[in-house]
mmCIF file with all atom_site columns, C-alpha atoms in Angstrom:
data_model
loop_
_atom_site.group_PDB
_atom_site.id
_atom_site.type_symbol
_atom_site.label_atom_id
_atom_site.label_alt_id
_atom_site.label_comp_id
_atom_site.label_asym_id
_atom_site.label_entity_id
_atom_site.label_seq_id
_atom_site.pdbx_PDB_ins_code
_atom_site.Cartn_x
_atom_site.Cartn_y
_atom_site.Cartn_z
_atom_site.occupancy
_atom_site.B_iso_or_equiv
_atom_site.pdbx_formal_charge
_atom_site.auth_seq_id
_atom_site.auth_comp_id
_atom_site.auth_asym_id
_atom_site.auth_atom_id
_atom_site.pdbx_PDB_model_num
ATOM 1   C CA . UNK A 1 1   ? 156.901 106.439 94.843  1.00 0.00 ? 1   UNK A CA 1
ATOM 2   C CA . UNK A 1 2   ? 155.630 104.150 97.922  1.00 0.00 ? 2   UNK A CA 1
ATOM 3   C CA . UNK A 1 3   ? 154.409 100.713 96.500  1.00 0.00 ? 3   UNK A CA 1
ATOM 4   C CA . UNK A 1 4   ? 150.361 100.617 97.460  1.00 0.00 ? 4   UNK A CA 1
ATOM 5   C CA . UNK A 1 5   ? 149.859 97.616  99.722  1.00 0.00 ? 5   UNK A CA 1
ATOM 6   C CA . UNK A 1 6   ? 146.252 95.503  99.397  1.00 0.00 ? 6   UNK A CA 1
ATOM 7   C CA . UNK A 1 7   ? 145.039 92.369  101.104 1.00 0.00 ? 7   UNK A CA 1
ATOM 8   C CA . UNK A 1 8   ? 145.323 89.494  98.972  1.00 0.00 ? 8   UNK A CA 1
ATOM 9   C CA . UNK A 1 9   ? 142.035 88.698  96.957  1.00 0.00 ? 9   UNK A CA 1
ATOM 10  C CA . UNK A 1 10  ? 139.830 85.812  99.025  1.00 0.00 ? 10  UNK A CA 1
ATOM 11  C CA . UNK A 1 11  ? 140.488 82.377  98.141  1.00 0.00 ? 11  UNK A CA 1
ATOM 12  C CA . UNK A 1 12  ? 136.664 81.505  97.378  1.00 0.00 ? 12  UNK A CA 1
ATOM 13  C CA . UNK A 1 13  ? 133.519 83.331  98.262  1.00 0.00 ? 13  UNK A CA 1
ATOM 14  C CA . UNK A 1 14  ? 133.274 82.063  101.172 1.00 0.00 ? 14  UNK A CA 1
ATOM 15  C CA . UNK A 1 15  ? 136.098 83.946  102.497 1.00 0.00 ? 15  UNK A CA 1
ATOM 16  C CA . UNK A 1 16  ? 135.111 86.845  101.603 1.00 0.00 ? 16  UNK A CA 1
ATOM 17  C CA . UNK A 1 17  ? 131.613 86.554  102.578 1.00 0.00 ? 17  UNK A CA 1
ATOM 18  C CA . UNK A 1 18  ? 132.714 85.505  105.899 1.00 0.00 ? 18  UNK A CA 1
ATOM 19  C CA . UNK A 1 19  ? 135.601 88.689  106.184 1.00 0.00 ? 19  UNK A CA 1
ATOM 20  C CA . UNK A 1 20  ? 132.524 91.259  105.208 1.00 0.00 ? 20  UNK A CA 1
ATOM 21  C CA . UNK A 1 21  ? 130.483 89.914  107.491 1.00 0.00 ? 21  UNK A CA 1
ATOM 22  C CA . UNK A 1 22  ? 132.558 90.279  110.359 1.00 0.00 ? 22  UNK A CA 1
ATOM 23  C CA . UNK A 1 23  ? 133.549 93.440  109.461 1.00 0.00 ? 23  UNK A CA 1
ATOM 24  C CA . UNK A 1 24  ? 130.092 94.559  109.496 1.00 0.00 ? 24  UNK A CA 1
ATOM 25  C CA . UNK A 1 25  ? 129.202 93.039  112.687 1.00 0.00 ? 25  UNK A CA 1
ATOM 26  C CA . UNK A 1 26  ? 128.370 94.592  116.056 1.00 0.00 ? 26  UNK A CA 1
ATOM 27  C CA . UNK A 1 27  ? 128.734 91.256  117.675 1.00 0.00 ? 27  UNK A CA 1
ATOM 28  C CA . UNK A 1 28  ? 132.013 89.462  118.434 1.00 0.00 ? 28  UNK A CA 1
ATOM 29  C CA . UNK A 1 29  ? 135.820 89.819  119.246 1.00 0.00 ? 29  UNK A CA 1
ATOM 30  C CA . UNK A 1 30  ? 136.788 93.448  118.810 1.00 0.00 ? 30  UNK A CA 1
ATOM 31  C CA . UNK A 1 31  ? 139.993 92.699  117.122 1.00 0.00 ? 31  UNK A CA 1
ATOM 32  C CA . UNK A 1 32  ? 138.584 90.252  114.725 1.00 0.00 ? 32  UNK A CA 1
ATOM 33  C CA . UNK A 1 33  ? 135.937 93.452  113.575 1.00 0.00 ? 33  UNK A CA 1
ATOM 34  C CA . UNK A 1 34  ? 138.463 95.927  113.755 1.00 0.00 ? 34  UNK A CA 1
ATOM 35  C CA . UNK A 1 35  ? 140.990 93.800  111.491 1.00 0.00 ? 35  UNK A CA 1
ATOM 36  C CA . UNK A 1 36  ? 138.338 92.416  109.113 1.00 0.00 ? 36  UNK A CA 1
ATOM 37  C CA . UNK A 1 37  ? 137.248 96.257  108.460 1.00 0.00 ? 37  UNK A CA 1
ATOM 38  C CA . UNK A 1 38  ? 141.266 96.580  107.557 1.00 0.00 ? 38  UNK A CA 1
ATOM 39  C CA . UNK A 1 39  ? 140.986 93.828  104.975 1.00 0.00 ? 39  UNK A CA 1
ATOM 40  C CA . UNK A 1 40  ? 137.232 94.902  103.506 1.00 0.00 ? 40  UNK A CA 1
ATOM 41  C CA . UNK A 1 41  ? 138.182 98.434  103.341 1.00 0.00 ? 41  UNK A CA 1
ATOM 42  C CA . UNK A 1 42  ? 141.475 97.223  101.461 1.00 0.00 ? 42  UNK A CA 1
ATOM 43  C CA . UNK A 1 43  ? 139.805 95.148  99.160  1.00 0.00 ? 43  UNK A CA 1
ATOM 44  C CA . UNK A 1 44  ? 137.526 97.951  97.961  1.00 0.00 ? 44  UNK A CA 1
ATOM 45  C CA . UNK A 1 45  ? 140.715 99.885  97.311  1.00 0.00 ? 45  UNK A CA 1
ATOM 46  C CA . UNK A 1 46  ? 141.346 101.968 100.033 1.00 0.00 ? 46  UNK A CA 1
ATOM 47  C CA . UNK A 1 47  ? 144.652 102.968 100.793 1.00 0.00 ? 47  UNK A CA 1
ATOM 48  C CA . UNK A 1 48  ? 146.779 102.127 103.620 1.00 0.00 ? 48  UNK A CA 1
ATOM 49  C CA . UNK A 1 49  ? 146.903 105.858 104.849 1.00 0.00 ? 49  UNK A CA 1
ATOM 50  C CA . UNK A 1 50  ? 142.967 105.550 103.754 1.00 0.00 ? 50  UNK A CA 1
ATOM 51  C CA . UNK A 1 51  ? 142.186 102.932 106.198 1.00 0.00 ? 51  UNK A CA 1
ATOM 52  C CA . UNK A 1 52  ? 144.227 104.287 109.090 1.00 0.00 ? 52  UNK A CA 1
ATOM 53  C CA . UNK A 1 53  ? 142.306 107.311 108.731 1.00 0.00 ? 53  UNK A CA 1
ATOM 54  C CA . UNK A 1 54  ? 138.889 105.765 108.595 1.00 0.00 ? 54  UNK A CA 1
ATOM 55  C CA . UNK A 1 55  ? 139.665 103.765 111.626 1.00 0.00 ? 55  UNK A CA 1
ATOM 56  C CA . UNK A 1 56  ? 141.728 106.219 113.901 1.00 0.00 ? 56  UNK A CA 1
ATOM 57  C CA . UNK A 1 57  ? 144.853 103.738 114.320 1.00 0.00 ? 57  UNK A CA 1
ATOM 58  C CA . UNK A 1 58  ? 148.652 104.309 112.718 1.00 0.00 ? 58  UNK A CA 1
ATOM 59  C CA . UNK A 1 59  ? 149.534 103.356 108.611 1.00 0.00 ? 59  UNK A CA 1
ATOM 60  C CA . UNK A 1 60  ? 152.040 100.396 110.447 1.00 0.00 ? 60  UNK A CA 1
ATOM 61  C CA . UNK A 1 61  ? 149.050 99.214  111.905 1.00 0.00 ? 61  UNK A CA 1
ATOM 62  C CA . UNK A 1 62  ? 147.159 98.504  109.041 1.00 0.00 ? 62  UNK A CA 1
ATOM 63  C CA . UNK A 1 63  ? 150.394 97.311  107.105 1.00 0.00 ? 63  UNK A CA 1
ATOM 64  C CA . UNK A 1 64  ? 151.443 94.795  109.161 1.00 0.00 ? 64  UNK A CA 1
ATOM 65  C CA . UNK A 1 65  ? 147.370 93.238  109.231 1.00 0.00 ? 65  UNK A CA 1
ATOM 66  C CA . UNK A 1 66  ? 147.608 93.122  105.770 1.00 0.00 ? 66  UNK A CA 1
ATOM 67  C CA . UNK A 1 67  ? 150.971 91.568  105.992 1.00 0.00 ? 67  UNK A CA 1
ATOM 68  C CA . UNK A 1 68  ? 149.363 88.842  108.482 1.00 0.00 ? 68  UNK A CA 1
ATOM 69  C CA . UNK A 1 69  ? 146.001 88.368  106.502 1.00 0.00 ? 69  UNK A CA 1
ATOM 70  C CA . UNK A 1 70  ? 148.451 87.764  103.564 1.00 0.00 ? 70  UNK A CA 1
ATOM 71  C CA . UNK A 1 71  ? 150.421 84.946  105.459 1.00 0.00 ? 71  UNK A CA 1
ATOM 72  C CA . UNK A 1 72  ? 147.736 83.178  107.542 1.00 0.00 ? 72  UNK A CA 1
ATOM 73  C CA . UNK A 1 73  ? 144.502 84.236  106.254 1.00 0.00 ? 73  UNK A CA 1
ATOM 74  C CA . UNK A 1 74  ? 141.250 84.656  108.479 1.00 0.00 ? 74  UNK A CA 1
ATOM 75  C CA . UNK A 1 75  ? 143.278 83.339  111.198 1.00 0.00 ? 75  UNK A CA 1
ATOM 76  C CA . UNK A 1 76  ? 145.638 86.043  110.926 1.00 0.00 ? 76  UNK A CA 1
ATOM 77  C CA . UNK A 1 77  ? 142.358 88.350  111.709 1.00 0.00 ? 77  UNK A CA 1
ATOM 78  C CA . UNK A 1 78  ? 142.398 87.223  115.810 1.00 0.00 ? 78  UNK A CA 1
ATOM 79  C CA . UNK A 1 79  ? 145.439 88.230  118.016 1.00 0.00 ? 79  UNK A CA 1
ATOM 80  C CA . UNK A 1 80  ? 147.850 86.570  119.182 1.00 0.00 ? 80  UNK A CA 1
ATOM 81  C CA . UNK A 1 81  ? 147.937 85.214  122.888 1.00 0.00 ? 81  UNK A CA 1
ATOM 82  C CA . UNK A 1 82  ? 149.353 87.565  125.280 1.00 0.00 ? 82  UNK A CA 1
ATOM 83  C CA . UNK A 1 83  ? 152.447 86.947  127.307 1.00 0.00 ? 83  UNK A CA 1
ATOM 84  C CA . UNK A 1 84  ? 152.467 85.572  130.882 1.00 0.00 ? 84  UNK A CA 1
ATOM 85  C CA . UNK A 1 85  ? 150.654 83.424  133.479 1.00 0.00 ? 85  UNK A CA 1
ATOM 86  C CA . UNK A 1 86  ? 147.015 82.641  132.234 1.00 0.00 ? 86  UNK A CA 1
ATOM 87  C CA . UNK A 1 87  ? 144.398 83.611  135.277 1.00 0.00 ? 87  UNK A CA 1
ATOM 88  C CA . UNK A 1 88  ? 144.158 80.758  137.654 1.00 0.00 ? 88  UNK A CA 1
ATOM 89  C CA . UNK A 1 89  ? 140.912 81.404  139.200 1.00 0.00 ? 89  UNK A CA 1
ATOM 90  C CA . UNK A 1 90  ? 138.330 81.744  136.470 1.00 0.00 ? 90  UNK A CA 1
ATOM 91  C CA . UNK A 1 91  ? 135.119 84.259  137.351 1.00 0.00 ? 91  UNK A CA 1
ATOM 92  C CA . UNK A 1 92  ? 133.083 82.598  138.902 1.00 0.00 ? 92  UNK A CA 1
ATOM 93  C CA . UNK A 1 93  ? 135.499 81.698  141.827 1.00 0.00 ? 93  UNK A CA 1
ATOM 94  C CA . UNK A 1 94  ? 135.702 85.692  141.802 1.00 0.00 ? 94  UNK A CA 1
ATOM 95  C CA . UNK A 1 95  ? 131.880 85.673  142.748 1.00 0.00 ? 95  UNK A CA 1
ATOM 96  C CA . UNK A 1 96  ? 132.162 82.808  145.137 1.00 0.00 ? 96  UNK A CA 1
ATOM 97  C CA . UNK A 1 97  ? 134.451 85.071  147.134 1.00 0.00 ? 97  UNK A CA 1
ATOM 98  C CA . UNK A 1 98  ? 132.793 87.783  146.916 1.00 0.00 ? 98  UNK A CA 1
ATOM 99  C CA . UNK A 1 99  ? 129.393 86.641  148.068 1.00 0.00 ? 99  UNK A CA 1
ATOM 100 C CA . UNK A 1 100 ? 131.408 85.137  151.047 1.00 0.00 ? 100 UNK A CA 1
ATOM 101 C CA . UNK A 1 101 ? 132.341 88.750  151.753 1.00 0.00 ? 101 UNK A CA 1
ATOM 102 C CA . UNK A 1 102 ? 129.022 89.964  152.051 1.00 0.00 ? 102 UNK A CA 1
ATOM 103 C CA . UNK A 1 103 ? 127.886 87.027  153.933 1.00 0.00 ? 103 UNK A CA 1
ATOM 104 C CA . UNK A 1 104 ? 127.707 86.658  157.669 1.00 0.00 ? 104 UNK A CA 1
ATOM 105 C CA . UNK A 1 105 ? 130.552 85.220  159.212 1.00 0.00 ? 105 UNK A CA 1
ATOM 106 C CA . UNK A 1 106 ? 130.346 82.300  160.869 1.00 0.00 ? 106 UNK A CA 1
ATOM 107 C CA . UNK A 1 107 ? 131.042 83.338  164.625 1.00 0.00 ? 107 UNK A CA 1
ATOM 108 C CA . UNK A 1 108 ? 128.985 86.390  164.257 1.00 0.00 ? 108 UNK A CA 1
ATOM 109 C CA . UNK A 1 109 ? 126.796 86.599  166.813 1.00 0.00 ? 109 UNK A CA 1
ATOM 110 C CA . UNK A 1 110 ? 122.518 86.930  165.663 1.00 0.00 ? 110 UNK A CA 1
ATOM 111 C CA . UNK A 1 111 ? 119.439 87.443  167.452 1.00 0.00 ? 111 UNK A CA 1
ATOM 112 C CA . UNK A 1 112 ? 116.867 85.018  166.864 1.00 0.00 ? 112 UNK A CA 1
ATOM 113 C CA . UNK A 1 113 ? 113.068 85.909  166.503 1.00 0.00 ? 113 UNK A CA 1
ATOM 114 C CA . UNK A 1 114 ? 112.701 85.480  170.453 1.00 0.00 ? 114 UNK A CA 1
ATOM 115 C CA . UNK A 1 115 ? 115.693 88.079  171.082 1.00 0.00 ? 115 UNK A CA 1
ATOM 116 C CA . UNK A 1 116 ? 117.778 85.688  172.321 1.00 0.00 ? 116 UNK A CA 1
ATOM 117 C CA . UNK A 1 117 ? 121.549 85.265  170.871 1.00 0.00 ? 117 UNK A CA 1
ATOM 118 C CA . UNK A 1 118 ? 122.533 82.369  168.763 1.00 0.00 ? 118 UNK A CA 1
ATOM 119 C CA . UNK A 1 119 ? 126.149 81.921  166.712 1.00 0.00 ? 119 UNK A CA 1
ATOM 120 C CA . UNK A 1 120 ? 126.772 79.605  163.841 1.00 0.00 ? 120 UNK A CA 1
ATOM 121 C CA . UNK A 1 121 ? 130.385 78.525  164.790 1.00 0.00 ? 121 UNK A CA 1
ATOM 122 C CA . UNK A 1 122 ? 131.533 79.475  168.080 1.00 0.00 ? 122 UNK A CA 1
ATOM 123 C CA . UNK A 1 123 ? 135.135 78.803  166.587 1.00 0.00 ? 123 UNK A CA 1
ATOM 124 C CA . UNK A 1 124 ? 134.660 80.670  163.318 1.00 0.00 ? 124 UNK A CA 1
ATOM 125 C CA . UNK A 1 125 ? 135.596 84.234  162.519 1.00 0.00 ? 125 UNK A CA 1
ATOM 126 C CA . UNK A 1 126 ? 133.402 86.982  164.209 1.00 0.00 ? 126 UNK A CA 1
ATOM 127 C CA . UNK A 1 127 ? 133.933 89.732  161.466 1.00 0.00 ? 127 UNK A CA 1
ATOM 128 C CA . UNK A 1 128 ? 135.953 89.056  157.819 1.00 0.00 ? 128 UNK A CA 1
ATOM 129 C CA . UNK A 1 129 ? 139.402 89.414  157.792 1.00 0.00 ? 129 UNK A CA 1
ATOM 130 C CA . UNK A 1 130 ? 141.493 88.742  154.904 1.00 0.00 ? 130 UNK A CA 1
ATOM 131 C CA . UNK A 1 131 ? 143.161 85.486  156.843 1.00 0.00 ? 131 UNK A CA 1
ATOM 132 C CA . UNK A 1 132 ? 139.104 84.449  158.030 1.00 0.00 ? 132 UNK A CA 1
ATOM 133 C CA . UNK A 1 133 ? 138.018 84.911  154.007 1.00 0.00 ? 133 UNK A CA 1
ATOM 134 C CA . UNK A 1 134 ? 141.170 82.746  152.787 1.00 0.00 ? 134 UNK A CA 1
ATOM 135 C CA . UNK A 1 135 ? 140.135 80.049  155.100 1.00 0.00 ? 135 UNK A CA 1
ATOM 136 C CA . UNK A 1 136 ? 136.719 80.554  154.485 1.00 0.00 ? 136 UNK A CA 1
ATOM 137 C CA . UNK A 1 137 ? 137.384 80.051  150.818 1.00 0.00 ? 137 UNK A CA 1
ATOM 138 C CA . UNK A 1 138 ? 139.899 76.964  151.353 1.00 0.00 ? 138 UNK A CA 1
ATOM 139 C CA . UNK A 1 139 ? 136.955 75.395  152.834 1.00 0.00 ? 139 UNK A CA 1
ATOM 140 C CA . UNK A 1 140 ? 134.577 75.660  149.973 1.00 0.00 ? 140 UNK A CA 1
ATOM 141 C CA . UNK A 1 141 ? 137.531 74.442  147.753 1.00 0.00 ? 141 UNK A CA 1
ATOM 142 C CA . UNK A 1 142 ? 139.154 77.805  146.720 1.00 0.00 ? 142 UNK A CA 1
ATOM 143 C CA . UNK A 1 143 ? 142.719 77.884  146.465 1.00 0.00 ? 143 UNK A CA 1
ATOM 144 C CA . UNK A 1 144 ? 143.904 81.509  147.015 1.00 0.00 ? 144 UNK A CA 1
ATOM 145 C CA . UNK A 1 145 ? 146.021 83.360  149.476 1.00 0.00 ? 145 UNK A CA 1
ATOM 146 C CA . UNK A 1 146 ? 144.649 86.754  151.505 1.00 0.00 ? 146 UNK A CA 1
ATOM 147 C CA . UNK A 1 147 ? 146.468 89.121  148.983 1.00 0.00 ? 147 UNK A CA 1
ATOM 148 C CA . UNK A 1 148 ? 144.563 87.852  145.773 1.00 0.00 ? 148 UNK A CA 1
ATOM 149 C CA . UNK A 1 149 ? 141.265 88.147  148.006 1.00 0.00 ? 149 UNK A CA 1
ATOM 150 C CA . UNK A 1 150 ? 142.494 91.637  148.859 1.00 0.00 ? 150 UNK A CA 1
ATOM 151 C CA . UNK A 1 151 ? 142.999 92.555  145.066 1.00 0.00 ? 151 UNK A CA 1
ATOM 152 C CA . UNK A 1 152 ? 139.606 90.975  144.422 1.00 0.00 ? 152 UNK A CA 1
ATOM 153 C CA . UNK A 1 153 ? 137.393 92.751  146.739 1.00 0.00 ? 153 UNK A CA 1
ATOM 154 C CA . UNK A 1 154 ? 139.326 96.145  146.259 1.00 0.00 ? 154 UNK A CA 1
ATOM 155 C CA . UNK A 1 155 ? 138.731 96.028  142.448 1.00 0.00 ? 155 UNK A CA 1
ATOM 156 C CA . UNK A 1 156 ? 135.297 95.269  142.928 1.00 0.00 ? 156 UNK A CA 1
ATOM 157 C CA . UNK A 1 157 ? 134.336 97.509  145.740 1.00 0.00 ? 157 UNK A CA 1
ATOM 158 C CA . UNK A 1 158 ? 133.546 95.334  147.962 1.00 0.00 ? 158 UNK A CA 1
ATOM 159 C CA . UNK A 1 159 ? 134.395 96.188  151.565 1.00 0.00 ? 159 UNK A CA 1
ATOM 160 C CA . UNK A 1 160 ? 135.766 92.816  154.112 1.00 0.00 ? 160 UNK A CA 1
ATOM 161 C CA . UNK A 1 161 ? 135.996 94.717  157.201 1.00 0.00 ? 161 UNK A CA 1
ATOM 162 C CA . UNK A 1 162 ? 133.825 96.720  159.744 1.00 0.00 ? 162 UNK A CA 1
ATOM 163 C CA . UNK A 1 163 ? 133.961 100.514 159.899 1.00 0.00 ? 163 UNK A CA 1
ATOM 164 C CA . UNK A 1 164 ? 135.367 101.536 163.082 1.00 0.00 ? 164 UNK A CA 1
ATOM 165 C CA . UNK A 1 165 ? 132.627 102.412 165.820 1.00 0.00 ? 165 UNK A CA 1
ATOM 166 C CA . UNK A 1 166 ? 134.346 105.871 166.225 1.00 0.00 ? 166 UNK A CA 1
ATOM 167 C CA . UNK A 1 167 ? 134.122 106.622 162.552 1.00 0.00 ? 167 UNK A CA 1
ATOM 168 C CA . UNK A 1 168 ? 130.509 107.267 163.043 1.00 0.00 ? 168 UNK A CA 1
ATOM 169 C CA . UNK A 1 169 ? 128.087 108.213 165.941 1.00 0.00 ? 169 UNK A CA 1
ATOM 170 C CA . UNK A 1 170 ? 124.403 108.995 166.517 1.00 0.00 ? 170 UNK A CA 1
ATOM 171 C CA . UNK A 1 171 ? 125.383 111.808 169.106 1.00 0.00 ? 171 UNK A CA 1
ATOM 172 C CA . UNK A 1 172 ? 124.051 115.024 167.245 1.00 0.00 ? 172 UNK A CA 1
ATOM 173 C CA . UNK A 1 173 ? 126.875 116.920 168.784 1.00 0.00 ? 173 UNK A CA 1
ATOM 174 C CA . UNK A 1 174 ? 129.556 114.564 167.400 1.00 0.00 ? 174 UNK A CA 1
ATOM 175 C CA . UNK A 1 175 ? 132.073 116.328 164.541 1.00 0.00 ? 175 UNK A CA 1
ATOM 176 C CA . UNK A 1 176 ? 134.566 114.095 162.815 1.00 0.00 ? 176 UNK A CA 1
ATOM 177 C CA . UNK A 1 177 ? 138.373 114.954 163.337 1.00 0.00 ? 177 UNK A CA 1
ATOM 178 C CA . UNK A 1 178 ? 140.846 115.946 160.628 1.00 0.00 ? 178 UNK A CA 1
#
């Protein structure tokens, strides 16, 4: 017969208080919720087999969080970090480049209020590009290369470049090819 595995009992009250209570909430890290329901649902006697019923994940699962809770205690509730290289632009350098992208470029010509034409830079960029928006971003103290900005706009839908002029056209007799 298998031996029946259960989560060490709670040092004080306070542990436990605090273990229920994050198993109960709606607000927090998902894996500290989804392993303090392990360890609350073990403590009122559930079974390992139980439990990975209950909470859709594999018996091994809930064994080795039980193992864990049983070394290291609530701290054995969060993950462990990940392998690899942490992110080395945070989020909001994410948004700073991507309001760049929807912003005007710099050598872009605009018509003023009296319909005359007026441009910001006469150097700068007169569309995005991806080498234009890496520049653009060096300048306001960015440090990334074109291919990140590529990855960046692409997972966020955010388009750097001009539609063709012959993708489109206001003739009523135009048809698109292919």
């Amino acid at each position: 017969m298998a031996k029946i595995l259960r989560a060490r009992a709670a040092h004080d009250e306070k542990e436990e208080r605090w273990v229920r209570k994050m198993a109960a909430s709606r607000h927090g890290p998902a894996d500290w919720i989804f392993h303090a329901k392990i360890v609350a649902r073990s403590w009122d006697s559930a079974r390992v087999e139980t439990i990975a019923k209950e909470l859709d994940c594999s018996p091994q699962t809930v064994r080795r969080r039980l193992h864990r809770f049983d070394a290291e205690g609530i701290e054995g509730l969060g993950d462990r970090p990940k392998a690899g290289r942490p992110r080395r632009l945070t989020t909001e350098d994410d948004s700073r480049i991507l309001a760049l992208a929807r912003s005007t470029p710099p050598g872009k010509l605009e018509r003023l209020s009296d319909g005359s034409l007026d441009v910001r830079d006469e150097q700068g960029a007169a569309q995005w590009s991806l080498d234009a928006l890496a520049q653009a971003a060096k300048e306001a103290g960015i440090q990334v290369k074109r291919s990140q900005i590529r990855r960046i706009c692409r997972r966020e839908g955010v388009r750097w470049r001009r539609t063709h002029s012959w993708g489109s056209s206001d003739d009523k007799n135009f048809v698109p090819k292919g």
